[in-house]
Coordinates of C-alpha atoms in Angstrom, one line a residue:
M1 CA 0.0 0.0 0.0
A2 CA 1.4 3.4 -1.0
K3 CA 2.6 5.5 1.9
V4 CA 3.2 9.2 1.3
K5 CA 4.4 11.6 4.0
F6 CA 4.0 15.4 3.7
Y7 CA 7.0 17.8 4.3
K8 CA 5.3 21.0 5.5
T9 CA 1.7 19.9 5.9
P10 CA 0.3 17.5 8.5
D11 CA -0.3 14.1 7.0
I12 CA -3.7 13.9 5.4
P13 CA -5.3 11.1 3.3
L14 CA -3.9 11.2 -0.2
E15 CA -6.0 9.8 -3.0
M16 CA -4.3 7.4 -5.4
H17 CA -6.6 8.3 -8.2
K18 CA -7.7 11.4 -10.2
V19 CA -11.2 12.7 -11.0
R20 CA -12.1 12.8 -14.7
I21 CA -15.9 13.2 -14.7
V22 CA -17.7 15.8 -12.5
Q23 CA -21.3 16.4 -11.5
K24 CA -22.6 19.8 -10.5
L25 CA -24.0 20.0 -6.9
F26 CA -26.4 22.5 -5.3
L27 CA -26.7 23.7 -1.8
P28 CA -30.2 25.1 -0.9
K29 CA -30.4 28.0 1.6
V30 CA -31.2 27.0 5.2
E31 CA -34.8 28.2 5.0
D32 CA -35.4 25.9 2.1
R33 CA -33.7 23.0 3.9
V34 CA -36.2 23.3 6.7
K35 CA -39.0 23.1 4.1
Y36 CA -37.5 20.2 2.2
M37 CA -36.9 18.2 5.4
N38 CA -40.5 18.5 6.5
E39 CA -41.8 17.7 3.0
A40 CA -39.7 14.5 3.2
G41 CA -41.4 13.6 6.5
N42 CA -38.1 14.2 8.4
N43 CA -36.8 11.0 6.8
T44 CA -33.6 11.5 4.9
F45 CA -34.5 8.6 2.6
L46 CA -37.4 10.7 1.2
L47 CA -35.3 13.8 0.4
Q48 CA -34.9 14.6 -3.3
N49 CA -31.2 14.3 -4.4
R50 CA -31.5 17.7 -6.1
D51 CA -32.0 19.2 -2.6
V52 CA -28.9 17.5 -1.1
Y53 CA -25.4 19.0 -1.2
M54 CA -23.4 16.1 0.3
D55 CA -25.2 12.7 0.0
M56 CA -23.7 10.7 2.9
L57 CA -26.8 8.4 3.2
T58 CA -25.0 5.3 2.0
D59 CA -22.0 3.9 0.1
S60 CA -24.3 1.4 -1.6
G61 CA -24.5 1.8 -5.4
V62 CA -23.2 5.4 -5.3
N63 CA -19.5 4.7 -5.4
A64 CA -17.6 6.1 -8.4
M65 CA -16.6 3.5 -11.0
S66 CA -13.1 3.4 -12.4
D67 CA -12.3 4.0 -16.0
R68 CA -11.7 0.3 -16.4
Q69 CA -15.1 -0.5 -15.1
Q70 CA -16.7 2.0 -17.5
A71 CA -14.8 0.5 -20.4
A72 CA -15.7 -3.1 -19.5
M73 CA -19.4 -2.2 -19.7
M74 CA -19.0 -1.8 -23.5
I75 CA -18.1 -5.4 -24.1
A76 CA -21.2 -6.9 -22.3
D77 CA -22.9 -9.9 -23.8
D78 CA -26.6 -9.3 -23.9
S79 CA -27.6 -12.9 -24.4
Y80 CA -30.5 -14.0 -22.2
A81 CA -28.9 -17.4 -21.6
G82 CA -25.3 -18.6 -21.9
S83 CA -23.9 -15.1 -21.7
E84 CA -20.1 -14.7 -21.8
T85 CA -20.5 -11.8 -19.4
F86 CA -21.8 -14.3 -16.8
N87 CA -18.9 -16.6 -17.5
R88 CA -16.4 -13.8 -17.0
L89 CA -18.0 -12.8 -13.7
T90 CA -18.1 -16.4 -12.5
S91 CA -14.5 -17.0 -13.4
K92 CA -13.4 -13.9 -11.5
L93 CA -15.3 -15.0 -8.4
T94 CA -13.7 -18.5 -8.7
E95 CA -10.3 -16.8 -9.0
I96 CA -10.8 -14.6 -5.9
F97 CA -12.9 -16.8 -3.6
G98 CA -12.1 -20.3 -4.9
T99 CA -15.8 -21.1 -5.2
K100 CA -17.1 -23.2 -8.0
Y101 CA -20.7 -22.2 -8.2
F102 CA -22.3 -18.7 -8.5
L103 CA -25.9 -17.7 -8.4
P104 CA -26.6 -14.1 -9.5
T105 CA -29.1 -11.8 -7.8
H106 CA -30.1 -8.2 -8.4
Q107 CA -28.6 -7.1 -5.0
G108 CA -27.6 -8.3 -1.6
R109 CA -31.0 -8.4 0.0
A110 CA -32.2 -10.6 -2.9
A111 CA -29.4 -13.0 -1.9
E112 CA -30.7 -12.9 1.7
N113 CA -34.2 -13.8 0.4
I114 CA -32.8 -16.8 -1.4
L115 CA -30.9 -18.0 1.6
A116 CA -33.9 -17.5 3.9
E117 CA -36.2 -19.4 1.5
A118 CA -33.7 -22.3 1.2
F119 CA -32.7 -22.7 4.8
V120 CA -35.1 -21.0 7.3
N121 CA -38.1 -22.6 8.8
P122 CA -40.4 -21.6 11.7
G123 CA -38.6 -22.0 15.0
Y124 CA -35.1 -21.8 13.5
V125 CA -32.5 -19.6 15.1
I126 CA -29.8 -17.8 13.2
P127 CA -26.7 -16.7 15.2
M128 CA -24.7 -13.8 13.8
N129 CA -22.3 -11.2 15.1
F130 CA -24.9 -8.5 14.5
H131 CA -28.0 -8.3 12.4
F132 CA -28.7 -6.1 9.3
T133 CA -32.1 -4.7 8.8
T134 CA -33.1 -6.7 5.7
T135 CA -31.4 -9.9 6.8
K136 CA -33.4 -9.9 10.0
A137 CA -36.6 -9.1 8.1
H138 CA -36.2 -12.0 5.7
I139 CA -35.5 -14.4 8.6
T140 CA -38.4 -13.3 10.8
R141 CA -40.8 -13.2 7.9
L142 CA -40.3 -17.0 7.6
G143 CA -40.7 -17.6 11.4
G144 CA -37.0 -17.7 12.3
T145 CA -35.3 -15.6 15.0
V146 CA -32.0 -13.8 15.1
E147 CA -29.5 -14.1 17.9
E148 CA -26.7 -11.6 18.1
V149 CA -23.4 -12.8 19.7
I150 CA -21.1 -9.8 19.1
V151 CA -18.3 -9.1 21.7
A152 CA -19.2 -6.7 24.4
E153 CA -16.8 -4.0 22.9
G154 CA -19.0 -4.0 19.8
L155 CA -21.8 -2.2 21.6
K156 CA -19.5 0.3 23.3
P157 CA -19.4 3.5 21.2
T158 CA -15.9 4.5 22.4
S159 CA -13.2 1.9 22.4
D160 CA -9.7 1.2 21.2
S161 CA -10.6 -2.4 20.3
P162 CA -9.5 -3.0 16.7
F163 CA -12.1 -5.7 15.9
K164 CA -15.4 -4.7 17.6
G165 CA -17.3 -6.8 15.1
N166 CA -15.9 -10.1 16.4
F167 CA -18.1 -12.9 17.6
D168 CA -18.1 -13.7 21.4
I169 CA -16.9 -17.3 20.9
P170 CA -17.9 -18.6 24.4
R171 CA -21.4 -17.1 24.0
L172 CA -21.7 -18.6 20.5
R173 CA -20.8 -22.1 21.8
A174 CA -23.3 -21.7 24.7
L175 CA -26.0 -20.6 22.3
I176 CA -25.5 -23.6 20.1
E177 CA -25.7 -25.9 23.1
E178 CA -28.8 -24.2 24.4
V179 CA -30.7 -24.0 21.1
G180 CA -29.6 -27.3 19.6
V181 CA -27.9 -27.9 16.3
E182 CA -31.1 -29.1 14.6
R183 CA -32.6 -25.6 15.0
I184 CA -29.6 -23.7 13.6
P185 CA -29.3 -24.0 9.8
F186 CA -26.4 -21.6 9.5
I187 CA -24.3 -19.0 11.3
R188 CA -24.1 -15.7 9.5
I189 CA -20.8 -13.8 9.7
E190 CA -21.1 -10.1 8.7
A191 CA -17.7 -8.8 7.5
G192 CA -18.0 -5.3 8.7
T193 CA -21.0 -4.8 11.1
N194 CA -23.2 -2.3 9.4
L195 CA -25.5 -1.2 12.2
V196 CA -22.8 -0.7 14.9
G197 CA -20.4 1.5 13.1
G198 CA -19.0 -0.6 10.3
Q199 CA -16.7 -2.4 12.8
P200 CA -14.6 -5.3 11.4
L201 CA -13.9 -8.8 12.4
S202 CA -10.4 -10.3 12.7
L203 CA -9.3 -13.1 10.4
E204 CA -8.6 -15.2 13.5
N205 CA -12.2 -14.7 14.8
M206 CA -13.7 -15.6 11.4
L207 CA -11.7 -18.8 11.3
E208 CA -12.7 -19.7 14.8
V209 CA -16.4 -19.3 13.9
A210 CA -15.9 -21.4 10.8
A211 CA -14.2 -24.1 12.8
I212 CA -17.1 -24.2 15.3
C213 CA -19.5 -24.5 12.3
K214 CA -17.5 -27.6 11.0
E215 CA -17.4 -29.0 14.5
Y216 CA -21.2 -28.9 15.0
G217 CA -22.1 -29.6 11.3
I218 CA -23.6 -26.1 10.9
L219 CA -23.3 -24.1 7.6
S220 CA -21.0 -21.0 7.7
V221 CA -22.4 -18.1 5.7
L222 CA -20.4 -15.0 5.1
D223 CA -22.1 -11.7 4.2
A224 CA -19.2 -10.2 2.2
S225 CA -21.0 -7.0 1.2
L226 CA -18.6 -4.9 3.4
L227 CA -15.6 -7.3 2.9
Q228 CA -13.3 -4.7 1.2
D229 CA -13.2 -2.5 4.3
N230 CA -12.8 -5.5 6.5
L231 CA -9.8 -6.8 4.4
Y232 CA -8.1 -3.4 4.8
F233 CA -8.6 -3.5 8.6
I234 CA -7.3 -7.1 8.8
K235 CA -4.2 -6.0 6.8
V236 CA -3.4 -3.0 8.9
R237 CA -4.6 -4.0 12.4
E238 CA -4.0 -7.8 12.7
A239 CA -0.3 -8.4 13.4
A240 CA -0.4 -12.0 11.9
C241 CA -1.7 -10.7 8.6
K242 CA 0.6 -7.7 7.9
D243 CA 2.8 -9.8 5.5
M244 CA -0.2 -11.3 3.7
T245 CA -1.6 -9.8 0.5
I246 CA -5.2 -8.8 0.2
R247 CA -5.8 -11.6 -2.2
E248 CA -4.3 -14.1 0.3
I249 CA -6.5 -12.8 3.2
T250 CA -9.5 -13.0 1.0
R251 CA -8.8 -16.6 -0.1
K252 CA -8.1 -17.7 3.5
I253 CA -11.5 -16.4 4.5
A254 CA -13.4 -17.8 1.5
D255 CA -11.8 -21.3 1.8
N256 CA -13.3 -21.7 5.2
M257 CA -16.9 -20.6 4.4
D258 CA -19.7 -22.8 3.0
I259 CA -21.6 -19.9 1.4
I260 CA -20.6 -16.4 0.5
Y261 CA -23.1 -13.8 -0.5
F262 CA -22.7 -10.1 -1.3
S263 CA -24.1 -6.9 -2.5
A264 CA -22.1 -5.7 -5.4
R265 CA -23.4 -2.2 -4.7
K266 CA -20.7 -2.2 -2.1
L267 CA -18.3 -5.1 -3.1
G268 CA -17.5 -4.5 -6.7
F269 CA -18.9 -0.9 -7.0
A270 CA -21.8 -1.7 -9.3
R271 CA -25.4 -2.6 -9.0
G272 CA -26.0 -6.3 -8.4
G273 CA -25.1 -9.2 -6.1
G274 CA -24.9 -12.9 -5.8
I275 CA -24.3 -16.1 -3.9
C276 CA -21.1 -18.3 -4.1
T277 CA -20.6 -21.8 -2.8
H278 CA -18.0 -24.6 -3.1
T279 CA -20.5 -27.5 -3.4
E280 CA -23.1 -28.5 -5.9
E281 CA -25.4 -29.7 -3.1
L282 CA -25.7 -26.2 -1.6
C283 CA -26.0 -24.6 -5.1
L284 CA -28.9 -26.9 -6.0
K285 CA -30.7 -26.2 -2.8
M286 CA -30.8 -22.5 -3.7
K287 CA -30.7 -22.6 -7.5
E288 CA -34.5 -23.1 -8.0
F289 CA -35.3 -19.8 -6.3
I290 CA -33.2 -17.7 -8.8
P291 CA -35.5 -18.0 -11.8
L292 CA -38.5 -17.7 -9.5
Y293 CA -37.5 -14.4 -7.8
E294 CA -34.6 -12.9 -9.8
G295 CA -34.3 -13.9 -13.4
F296 CA -32.5 -16.5 -15.5
L297 CA -29.5 -18.2 -14.0
T298 CA -27.0 -16.2 -16.1
Y299 CA -28.1 -12.7 -15.1
G300 CA -30.3 -13.0 -12.0
G301 CA -32.0 -9.6 -12.4
M302 CA -28.7 -7.8 -13.2
S303 CA -27.9 -5.7 -16.2
V304 CA -25.0 -7.5 -18.1
R305 CA -23.2 -4.1 -18.2
E306 CA -23.3 -4.0 -14.4
M307 CA -22.0 -7.5 -14.3
E308 CA -19.0 -6.6 -16.4
A309 CA -18.3 -3.6 -14.1
I310 CA -18.6 -5.9 -11.1
T311 CA -16.0 -8.3 -12.6
V312 CA -13.5 -5.4 -12.9
G313 CA -14.5 -4.0 -9.5
L314 CA -13.8 -7.3 -7.8
E315 CA -10.3 -7.4 -9.2
E316 CA -9.8 -3.8 -8.1
T317 CA -10.9 -4.8 -4.6
M318 CA -7.7 -6.8 -4.4
D319 CA -5.7 -3.6 -4.8
E320 CA -4.7 -2.0 -1.4
D321 CA -4.4 1.5 -2.8
I322 CA -8.0 1.3 -4.0
I323 CA -9.6 -0.2 -0.9
S324 CA -7.7 2.1 1.5
Q325 CA -9.2 5.4 0.3
G326 CA -12.6 5.0 2.0
P327 CA -11.3 3.9 5.5
M328 CA -8.6 6.7 5.4
F329 CA -11.1 9.4 4.7
I330 CA -13.4 8.0 7.4
E331 CA -10.6 7.9 9.9
Y332 CA -9.7 11.5 9.1
M333 CA -13.2 12.6 9.7
V334 CA -13.5 10.6 12.9
N335 CA -10.2 12.0 14.3
E336 CA -11.1 15.6 13.5
L337 CA -14.4 15.3 15.3
V338 CA -12.8 13.5 18.3
K339 CA -10.4 16.5 18.6
Y340 CA -13.4 18.8 18.9
G341 CA -15.1 16.6 21.4
V342 CA -17.9 15.4 19.2
P343 CA -19.1 11.9 20.3
V344 CA -18.4 9.5 17.5
V345 CA -17.9 5.7 17.3
T346 CA -14.3 4.8 17.7
P347 CA -12.1 3.4 16.4
A348 CA -13.0 4.5 12.9
G349 CA -14.7 1.7 11.0
G350 CA -15.8 1.1 7.5
L351 CA -18.8 2.6 5.7
G352 CA -18.6 6.0 7.2
C353 CA -18.3 8.2 10.3
H354 CA -20.9 7.4 12.9
L355 CA -22.1 10.1 15.2
N356 CA -23.3 8.8 18.6
A357 CA -26.7 10.5 18.9
S358 CA -27.3 9.3 22.5
E359 CA -24.4 11.5 23.6
F360 CA -24.7 14.2 21.0
V361 CA -28.3 15.0 21.9
P362 CA -28.7 13.3 25.3
H363 CA -31.8 15.4 26.1
I364 CA -33.8 13.6 23.4
P365 CA -35.4 10.4 24.8
H366 CA -35.4 7.1 22.9
T367 CA -39.1 7.6 22.4
Q368 CA -38.4 10.6 20.2
Y369 CA -35.7 8.9 18.0
P370 CA -32.5 10.9 18.7
A371 CA -30.6 9.5 15.7
G372 CA -33.4 10.4 13.3
A373 CA -33.7 13.9 14.9
L374 CA -29.9 14.4 14.5
G375 CA -30.1 13.4 10.9
A376 CA -32.9 16.0 10.2
A377 CA -30.8 18.6 12.1
L378 CA -27.6 18.0 10.2
Y379 CA -29.5 18.3 6.9
I380 CA -30.8 21.7 8.1
A381 CA -27.4 22.7 9.3
G382 CA -25.5 21.9 6.1
G383 CA -27.5 20.1 3.4
V384 CA -25.7 16.9 4.4
R385 CA -27.8 13.8 4.2
G386 CA -26.9 11.0 6.6
M387 CA -28.7 7.8 7.6
E388 CA -30.4 7.0 10.9
R389 CA -29.0 3.8 12.3
G390 CA -30.9 3.7 15.6
S391 CA -34.3 2.8 16.8
I392 CA -36.1 3.9 13.6
S393 CA -34.0 1.2 11.8
E394 CA -35.4 -1.4 14.2
Q395 CA -38.8 -3.0 13.8
R396 CA -41.4 -3.3 16.5
E397 CA -41.8 -6.5 18.6
P398 CA -44.7 -8.8 17.6
D399 CA -46.8 -7.3 20.4
G400 CA -46.4 -3.8 19.0
T401 CA -44.0 -2.5 21.6
E402 CA -41.0 -0.5 20.5
R403 CA -37.6 -2.2 20.2
Y404 CA -35.0 0.4 21.0
A405 CA -31.6 0.0 19.4
E406 CA -28.5 -0.8 21.4
L407 CA -26.8 2.2 19.7
E408 CA -28.4 5.4 18.4
L409 CA -26.2 6.3 15.5
L410 CA -26.2 8.8 12.6
R411 CA -24.1 7.3 9.8
L412 CA -22.3 9.7 7.5
A413 CA -21.3 7.3 4.8
V414 CA -18.3 8.2 2.6
P415 CA -19.0 7.0 -1.0
R416 CA -15.7 5.9 -2.5
R417 CA -13.9 8.2 -4.9
V418 CA -16.9 10.7 -4.9
Y419 CA -16.1 13.6 -2.5
T420 CA -12.9 15.6 -2.2
L421 CA -11.2 16.3 1.1
S422 CA -12.4 19.9 1.1
Q423 CA -16.0 18.5 1.0
I424 CA -15.2 16.2 3.9
E425 CA -13.9 19.3 5.8
Y426 CA -17.2 21.1 5.1
A427 CA -19.2 18.2 6.6
I428 CA -16.9 18.2 9.6
D429 CA -17.4 21.9 10.0
R430 CA -21.2 21.7 9.9
V431 CA -21.2 18.8 12.4
K432 CA -19.0 21.0 14.8
W433 CA -21.5 23.9 14.5
L434 CA -24.4 21.6 15.1
Y435 CA -22.7 20.1 18.2
D436 CA -22.2 23.6 19.6
N437 CA -25.9 24.2 19.1
R438 CA -27.1 20.7 20.0
N439 CA -29.4 22.0 22.8
L440 CA -31.7 23.5 20.0
V441 CA -32.3 20.0 18.5
G442 CA -35.6 18.4 19.5
G443 CA -37.2 15.0 18.9
L444 CA -39.4 13.4 16.3
K445 CA -42.6 11.4 16.3
F446 CA -44.1 9.0 13.7
V447 CA -47.1 10.2 11.6
E448 CA -46.9 7.4 9.1
E449 CA -45.3 4.1 10.3
P450 CA -45.0 1.1 8.0
A451 CA -45.0 -2.3 9.7
V452 CA -41.8 -3.4 8.0
L453 CA -38.5 -1.5 7.2
R454 CA -40.1 1.7 8.4
F455 CA -36.8 3.6 8.1
F456 CA -37.1 3.5 4.3
F457 CA -40.4 5.2 3.9
G458 CA -41.9 6.1 7.3
R459 CA -42.8 9.8 7.9
L460 CA -42.2 11.8 11.1
A461 CA -42.8 15.2 12.4
P462 CA -40.9 17.4 14.9
T463 CA -42.2 17.4 18.4
S464 CA -41.9 21.3 18.6
D465 CA -40.7 24.2 16.5
W466 CA -37.1 23.3 17.2
Q467 CA -36.2 23.2 13.4
Q468 CA -37.1 26.8 12.9
K469 CA -35.1 27.9 15.9
L470 CA -32.1 25.9 14.6
A471 CA -32.4 27.7 11.2
D472 CA -32.7 31.1 12.9
K473 CA -29.5 30.4 14.8
F474 CA -27.7 29.3 11.6
R475 CA -28.7 32.6 9.9
A476 CA -27.5 34.5 12.9
D477 CA -24.1 32.8 12.9
F478 CA -23.5 32.6 9.1
G479 CA -25.3 35.6 7.8
D480 CA -26.1 35.3 4.1
S481 CA -24.0 32.1 3.6
L482 CA -25.6 29.0 2.2

């Protein structure tokens, strides 16, 4: 990995790429930001992109493609069946993961649906280091339950533990003994825990979990959607892996997993996904669901142009200089906010910088969704769109009671190769201003609440006129600035 030190300037992240295509951005004035936020039901998912200056909602499907990816899209084979594009993608997955069989899906949650349909029955229990929203929804929809066995450090916002996404191995063993092997079809390993700050697992921990799976005869399933960040962290944080290449680390992980699935919107920087496995038996168990839910077996709902881009993107994922840019920008953002005293999840993980809403706005109770309120406030403060990763992202219990999240986080994702460091500095500045005026931020309440995945399209309203007061303070402090 390239290491560049500065002579007269403090060391800052240095991109190992140049920008060749640009897109114009717009920053609405603060009065309009209040209006747009309320028109969107105080749900950042419902904002129109034309009204957003920095879109830090997600890094899924919004990363910048490389020139090689764009070029590859021109050679796509449009055949409905027997496509050479499919063959090239399958060959690349075999090269990287060592898997023999590949089932294409249109994105990661489609792969989760296939896995759930194939393996989950009522009463089944799926252990995992931590759940993801759609993963849990697919499992519970079919009568299964999710059990999280992440290490205690994983739920501590502030820590110096390098691998807060690790499984608690003694707890995992105890859970298997308690539940019984016959009720556990697979153990899901999420490489880079999305909902608790993008925190990684160590290679050692993944291999321990895989060994337990083999010992008990349980399938090991790797969610590799966030694998590229996790590979970077293994390389730089795990002493035993410092001399291994990214390709070697990847293969070591993959060789010990029964099934690997991924969202290519993250892993591969294009729109698609899929499921890989080493054995024909497991492939056949899932194969019949692909034409039923996704499309034919050689495209699975994906555009062949995207499949060509994924093939190149997977190869680029093996390049340390490419996969380091996101984590370095995120670390820079985290460190700058820590210096100012802003409560963020530490150490810096993948995906983005995560503001700890419980400490940022401690006066807002769980019942008024502090992470969602902070997301609305940051948009008003700077036109920056983040994503609530707190109680709104949970779903209610079967009896209708609210399930409050272990962590109330506002994720500021850093799409790869999209924003410049000056734009990151702008986001940092607006977070600092908001932190200094945090007492002005109030809560939210639901006015339209879907039963499932409410964070996507639920609508909320402020509990008071706090948003207007926040806008008035912005205008007082910044004058006629946008």
